[in-house]
């Protein structure tokens, strides 16, 4: 019994220690004035982290919007309320699905790649050798990736929403025959820019910080062997998915649950 | 050049987790000489290099580089001190997303504001010195292990450091590239007046180029002296290591219970 | 060098697409208008019961949206609801003093909105005036209750 409690305590200490390291890590790397050189590195990472995730995010967004319209239509048509389809599709995408699903896809596509890339650089001593050349790898390797992640995910989320709403339009209006005017009109009268789009963007920004942070830290902190890299990659996806879903509940409760 | 040693390690203690790796290591490394640090695998030689390079912090003890304690520097001056050092990593550690040319140019671009033409000249000069000027457009993945290590050496020398740390430069090399590396280290040291620290367990090669040798085992300096004096050292542990005898004071077997009882015990328990 | 130019182009397009997407969401999806917000004037109206009216609900005239409800609060003097509306600025000075307001429902179960009906008074409403003639929301439950009790009493 005592040993159980002790092992629980040890885990708690390990967890706190890891959180502390992760905090110092992100503070040291993300804070600081960007240089021209840093800007170029950031653009490069924007390409790897953002542009290359675009395809999967947009395709998923299209399908999710189409499915939402299909499911929503069959439900709403029973109440004779199929004109509300646009509002339903837009609100569920903007408030919930776009931030969350884009963050999950981002964790799987870009997050795992970031972990593996940084982990490989660590395992092949590239980070150490950078340090010995007198270049801080936190600034040179980690910071551009962090900032690229912070900026990319909100942009991807916007893309996801737009494509999803268009997908809903395709299915709802073009296929199922909902009146086009009521699709857009109901949407416009119920969606608020600050309350819905703004809060969705805040969610997405929070997820971006969390997912990128987890991915980059897992890569930087892993045990530099091939097994360590594969484990850290898995951990990145698992931890960031859990963090996204958990935080989503908290944020939703604060934003839309009347807790504020 | 004065007679004071360039690198001094005093009473160094370091542990990782619960394992003590160093229990009071003292080294003094002379300017302009090649000093070898040798010892069996797992004795923490690479860790020692990382401690000298300031990448790890010891539990206690001091490491002076040219009179300054590397572990008591703020981050900025630590990076400034590292500019005076080069380190050759075991795997070469070339940046895999940059070409050979850009790898060697990297320290120059980061630390100097030289015009592009001058960077080009310097890089080609360093690559010429390691005989790989023709390979400048290749990517690190296209190089053999020996070539990667030579490019890494060119990169380590790019800023004309005063101290070069070699981490296992001979491991996993075929005899030809091993010979090339041995020659390179020796020649560069003489030509540029560098101070070199070579960590290795390849006795024959290391002893041919080293001016002074430290042998490390069990977290301490077990013996030190010139290669000649070590060759005739009477200490059985030193002679076992230097002459490569399979069993001796450093046992062949990992510590275990008596073989006979161990076998019977396992059978009985099942 | 050429590859990095392509990268920069790709990233630039990516960010541009993101910004355009946000503009699309703002204009097309949330129906924001680019009109300067100063171009409105304020009217107040007291209702005995606002039913399910919410702030940001539409204010219409002859079915055309002419403004939005900006806030709803309890008038503690009369214990009724004071609804504050923002109307299009060009209507200022063109609505008669005896304009009436009613809370209407779009469809049987739809959202509630305010309808304005112009009267015949030659004097007109100015910024900050209060509408006197108001008609409360029809609460469906009350209607049903009345209907049922009428049947029982007959």
Short mmCIF file of C-alpha atoms in Angstrom, two decimals, chain A residues 17-248:
data_model
loop_
_atom_site.label_atom_id
_atom_site.label_comp_id
_atom_site.label_asym_id
_atom_site.label_seq_id
_atom_site.Cartn_x
_atom_site.Cartn_y
_atom_site.Cartn_z
CA UNK A 17 9.03 18.15 -13.41
CA UNK A 18 8.13 17.48 -17.05
CA UNK A 19 5.61 20.31 -17.02
CA UNK A 20 8.22 22.63 -15.55
CA UNK A 21 10.77 21.65 -18.17
CA UNK A 22 8.18 22.12 -20.90
CA UNK A 23 7.31 25.55 -19.55
CA UNK A 24 10.91 26.73 -19.41
CA UNK A 25 11.42 25.24 -22.83
CA UNK A 26 8.63 27.16 -24.50
CA UNK A 27 9.49 30.37 -22.66
CA UNK A 28 13.10 30.18 -23.77
CA UNK A 29 12.32 29.44 -27.37
CA UNK A 30 9.16 31.34 -28.23
CA UNK A 31 10.04 34.64 -26.59
CA UNK A 32 12.41 37.01 -28.30
CA UNK A 33 12.70 39.43 -31.14
CA UNK A 34 12.47 37.84 -34.57
CA UNK A 35 15.34 38.59 -36.91
CA UNK A 36 15.30 38.60 -40.67
CA UNK A 37 16.99 35.24 -40.60
CA UNK A 38 14.39 33.95 -38.15
CA UNK A 39 11.65 35.17 -40.45
CA UNK A 40 13.05 33.11 -43.32
CA UNK A 41 13.24 30.04 -41.11
CA UNK A 42 9.67 30.68 -40.01
CA UNK A 43 8.46 30.89 -43.62
CA UNK A 44 10.17 27.59 -44.33
CA UNK A 45 8.42 25.96 -41.40
CA UNK A 46 5.09 27.54 -42.37
CA UNK A 47 5.49 25.62 -45.59
CA UNK A 48 6.14 22.29 -43.87
CA UNK A 49 3.67 22.73 -41.04
CA UNK A 50 0.90 24.72 -42.70
CA UNK A 51 0.87 24.43 -46.46
CA UNK A 52 1.52 20.70 -46.46
CA UNK A 53 -1.37 20.11 -44.02
CA UNK A 54 -3.72 22.11 -46.20
CA UNK A 55 -4.84 19.26 -48.44
CA UNK A 56 -5.90 16.87 -45.68
CA UNK A 57 -7.62 19.63 -43.71
CA UNK A 58 -9.58 20.97 -46.67
CA UNK A 59 -10.68 17.57 -47.91
CA UNK A 60 -11.83 16.59 -44.41
CA UNK A 61 -13.63 19.90 -44.06
CA UNK A 62 -15.52 19.34 -47.29
CA UNK A 63 -16.66 15.89 -46.25
CA UNK A 64 -17.63 16.94 -42.76
CA UNK A 65 -19.70 19.83 -44.10
CA UNK A 66 -21.41 17.50 -46.55
CA UNK A 67 -22.18 14.92 -43.87
CA UNK A 68 -23.48 17.60 -41.52
CA UNK A 69 -25.85 18.87 -44.19
CA UNK A 70 -27.07 15.37 -44.97
CA UNK A 71 -27.63 14.39 -41.34
CA UNK A 72 -29.04 17.77 -40.43
CA UNK A 73 -31.47 17.71 -43.33
CA UNK A 74 -32.97 14.33 -42.44
CA UNK A 75 -33.42 15.55 -38.87
CA UNK A 76 -34.74 19.04 -39.64
CA UNK A 77 -37.09 18.01 -42.42
CA UNK A 78 -39.21 16.13 -39.89
CA UNK A 79 -39.94 19.45 -38.16
CA UNK A 80 -40.38 21.29 -41.42
CA UNK A 81 -37.37 23.36 -40.44
CA UNK A 82 -34.97 22.51 -43.25
CA UNK A 83 -34.46 26.24 -43.89
CA UNK A 84 -32.43 26.25 -40.68
CA UNK A 85 -29.88 23.92 -42.32
CA UNK A 86 -27.43 26.72 -43.10
CA UNK A 87 -27.48 27.96 -39.57
CA UNK A 88 -27.00 24.48 -38.17
CA UNK A 89 -24.09 23.66 -40.48
CA UNK A 90 -22.38 27.01 -39.91
CA UNK A 91 -22.78 27.06 -36.15
CA UNK A 92 -21.63 23.49 -35.58
CA UNK A 93 -18.62 24.07 -37.85
CA UNK A 94 -17.59 27.46 -36.51
CA UNK A 95 -18.09 26.78 -32.83
CA UNK A 96 -17.05 23.19 -32.54
CA UNK A 97 -16.12 20.98 -35.44
CA UNK A 98 -13.67 23.15 -37.34
CA UNK A 99 -11.42 24.03 -34.38
CA UNK A 100 -11.48 20.51 -32.94
CA UNK A 101 -11.23 18.39 -36.06
CA UNK A 102 -8.64 20.66 -37.66
CA UNK A 103 -6.58 20.47 -34.44
CA UNK A 104 -6.82 16.67 -34.36
CA UNK A 105 -5.81 16.40 -38.02
CA UNK A 106 -3.02 18.89 -37.41
CA UNK A 107 -1.74 16.82 -34.49
CA UNK A 108 -1.70 13.74 -36.67
CA UNK A 109 -0.21 15.34 -39.75
CA UNK A 110 2.07 18.15 -38.61
CA UNK A 111 2.50 17.37 -34.91
CA UNK A 112 3.86 13.87 -35.37
CA UNK A 113 6.12 15.09 -38.18
CA UNK A 114 7.51 17.84 -35.95
CA UNK A 115 8.22 15.37 -33.15
CA UNK A 116 9.90 12.91 -35.48
CA UNK A 117 11.95 15.59 -37.22
CA UNK A 118 13.27 17.20 -34.05
CA UNK A 119 13.75 13.78 -32.48
CA UNK A 120 15.82 12.66 -35.44
CA UNK A 121 17.90 15.81 -35.22
CA UNK A 122 18.50 15.05 -31.57
CA UNK A 123 19.30 11.38 -32.18
CA UNK A 124 21.83 12.23 -34.88
CA UNK A 125 23.41 14.83 -32.55
CA UNK A 126 22.49 17.68 -34.89
CA UNK A 127 21.09 19.66 -31.97
CA UNK A 128 24.22 19.09 -29.89
CA UNK A 129 26.48 20.04 -32.74
CA UNK A 130 24.45 23.19 -33.31
CA UNK A 131 24.97 24.05 -29.67
CA UNK A 132 28.68 23.47 -30.01
CA UNK A 133 28.81 25.74 -33.05
CA UNK A 134 27.43 28.38 -30.73
CA UNK A 135 23.89 28.48 -32.10
CA UNK A 136 21.01 27.99 -29.72
CA UNK A 137 18.87 25.16 -31.12
CA UNK A 138 15.90 26.50 -29.19
CA UNK A 139 16.06 29.64 -31.29
CA UNK A 140 17.19 28.12 -34.53
CA UNK A 141 15.22 24.88 -34.65
CA UNK A 142 12.43 25.10 -32.11
CA UNK A 143 11.22 28.70 -32.25
CA UNK A 144 10.38 28.83 -35.99
CA UNK A 145 8.47 25.58 -35.69
CA UNK A 146 6.53 26.77 -32.66
CA UNK A 147 5.51 30.01 -34.34
CA UNK A 148 4.68 28.28 -37.59
CA UNK A 149 2.34 25.99 -35.67
CA UNK A 150 0.77 28.88 -33.75
CA UNK A 151 -0.07 30.70 -36.99
CA UNK A 152 -0.88 27.72 -39.20
CA UNK A 153 -3.62 26.02 -37.24
CA UNK A 154 -5.96 29.04 -37.00
CA UNK A 155 -5.51 29.57 -40.74
CA UNK A 156 -6.24 25.91 -41.40
CA UNK A 157 -9.30 26.15 -39.17
CA UNK A 158 -10.64 29.07 -41.23
CA UNK A 159 -10.11 27.01 -44.36
CA UNK A 160 -11.87 24.07 -42.77
CA UNK A 161 -14.92 26.20 -41.89
CA UNK A 162 -15.16 27.80 -45.31
CA UNK A 163 -14.86 24.53 -47.16
CA UNK A 164 -17.25 22.83 -44.73
CA UNK A 165 -19.91 25.50 -45.20
CA UNK A 166 -19.47 25.18 -48.94
CA UNK A 167 -19.80 21.39 -48.63
CA UNK A 168 -23.04 21.91 -46.70
CA UNK A 169 -24.21 24.22 -49.46
CA UNK A 170 -23.42 21.61 -52.11
CA UNK A 171 -25.41 18.89 -50.38
CA UNK A 172 -28.17 21.03 -48.87
CA UNK A 173 -28.92 23.41 -51.69
CA UNK A 174 -27.63 21.75 -54.85
CA UNK A 175 -28.62 18.22 -54.02
CA UNK A 176 -31.42 18.19 -51.41
CA UNK A 177 -33.09 21.33 -52.71
CA UNK A 178 -33.07 23.62 -49.67
CA UNK A 179 -33.84 27.16 -50.84
CA UNK A 180 -30.55 28.94 -51.38
CA UNK A 181 -31.75 32.22 -49.88
CA UNK A 182 -32.78 30.60 -46.63
CA UNK A 183 -29.51 28.62 -46.44
CA UNK A 184 -27.44 31.81 -46.44
CA UNK A 185 -30.07 34.04 -44.86
CA UNK A 186 -30.70 31.95 -41.77
CA UNK A 187 -26.97 31.50 -41.45
CA UNK A 188 -26.35 35.22 -41.54
CA UNK A 189 -29.06 36.08 -39.09
CA UNK A 190 -27.86 33.57 -36.50
CA UNK A 191 -24.07 33.62 -36.78
CA UNK A 192 -22.35 36.35 -34.82
CA UNK A 193 -18.93 37.47 -35.89
CA UNK A 194 -17.45 37.89 -32.42
CA UNK A 195 -19.54 35.36 -30.54
CA UNK A 196 -19.22 32.47 -32.97
CA UNK A 197 -16.39 33.07 -35.42
CA UNK A 198 -14.28 34.93 -32.85
CA UNK A 199 -14.71 32.31 -30.15
CA UNK A 200 -13.99 29.55 -32.64
CA UNK A 201 -10.77 31.33 -33.57
CA UNK A 202 -9.80 31.67 -29.90
CA UNK A 203 -10.36 27.95 -29.46
CA UNK A 204 -8.28 27.24 -32.50
CA UNK A 205 -5.46 29.46 -31.26
CA UNK A 206 -5.44 27.70 -27.89
CA UNK A 207 -5.34 24.32 -29.63
CA UNK A 208 -2.54 25.54 -31.90
CA UNK A 209 -0.40 26.53 -28.92
CA UNK A 210 -1.08 23.29 -27.07
CA UNK A 211 -0.60 20.90 -29.99
CA UNK A 212 2.55 22.54 -31.31
CA UNK A 213 3.99 22.83 -27.85
CA UNK A 214 3.38 19.15 -27.09
CA UNK A 215 4.77 18.07 -30.48
CA UNK A 216 7.93 20.12 -30.33
CA UNK A 217 8.62 19.40 -26.68
CA UNK A 218 8.13 15.66 -27.17
CA UNK A 219 10.65 15.81 -29.98
CA UNK A 220 13.15 17.82 -27.99
CA UNK A 221 12.81 15.82 -24.80
CA UNK A 222 12.77 12.28 -26.17
CA UNK A 223 15.27 9.51 -25.60
CA UNK A 224 17.47 9.69 -28.70
CA UNK A 225 17.01 6.19 -30.07
CA UNK A 226 14.77 4.90 -32.84
CA UNK A 227 12.48 3.41 -30.23
CA UNK A 228 12.39 6.70 -28.38
CA UNK A 229 11.41 8.56 -31.54
CA UNK A 230 8.57 6.20 -32.38
CA UNK A 231 7.27 6.35 -28.82
CA UNK A 232 7.46 10.12 -28.70
CA UNK A 233 5.59 10.38 -31.99
CA UNK A 234 2.79 8.24 -30.61
CA UNK A 235 2.77 10.27 -27.40
CA UNK A 236 2.45 13.48 -29.37
CA UNK A 237 -0.69 12.29 -31.12
CA UNK A 238 -2.23 10.80 -27.98
CA UNK A 239 -1.45 13.69 -25.65
CA UNK A 240 -2.43 16.41 -28.06
CA UNK A 241 -5.71 14.69 -28.99
CA UNK A 242 -6.61 14.34 -25.32
CA UNK A 243 -5.55 17.90 -24.57
CA UNK A 244 -7.59 19.25 -27.48
CA UNK A 245 -10.75 17.38 -26.51
CA UNK A 246 -10.43 18.20 -22.82
CA UNK A 247 -9.67 21.86 -23.41
CA UNK A 248 -12.52 22.01 -25.90
#
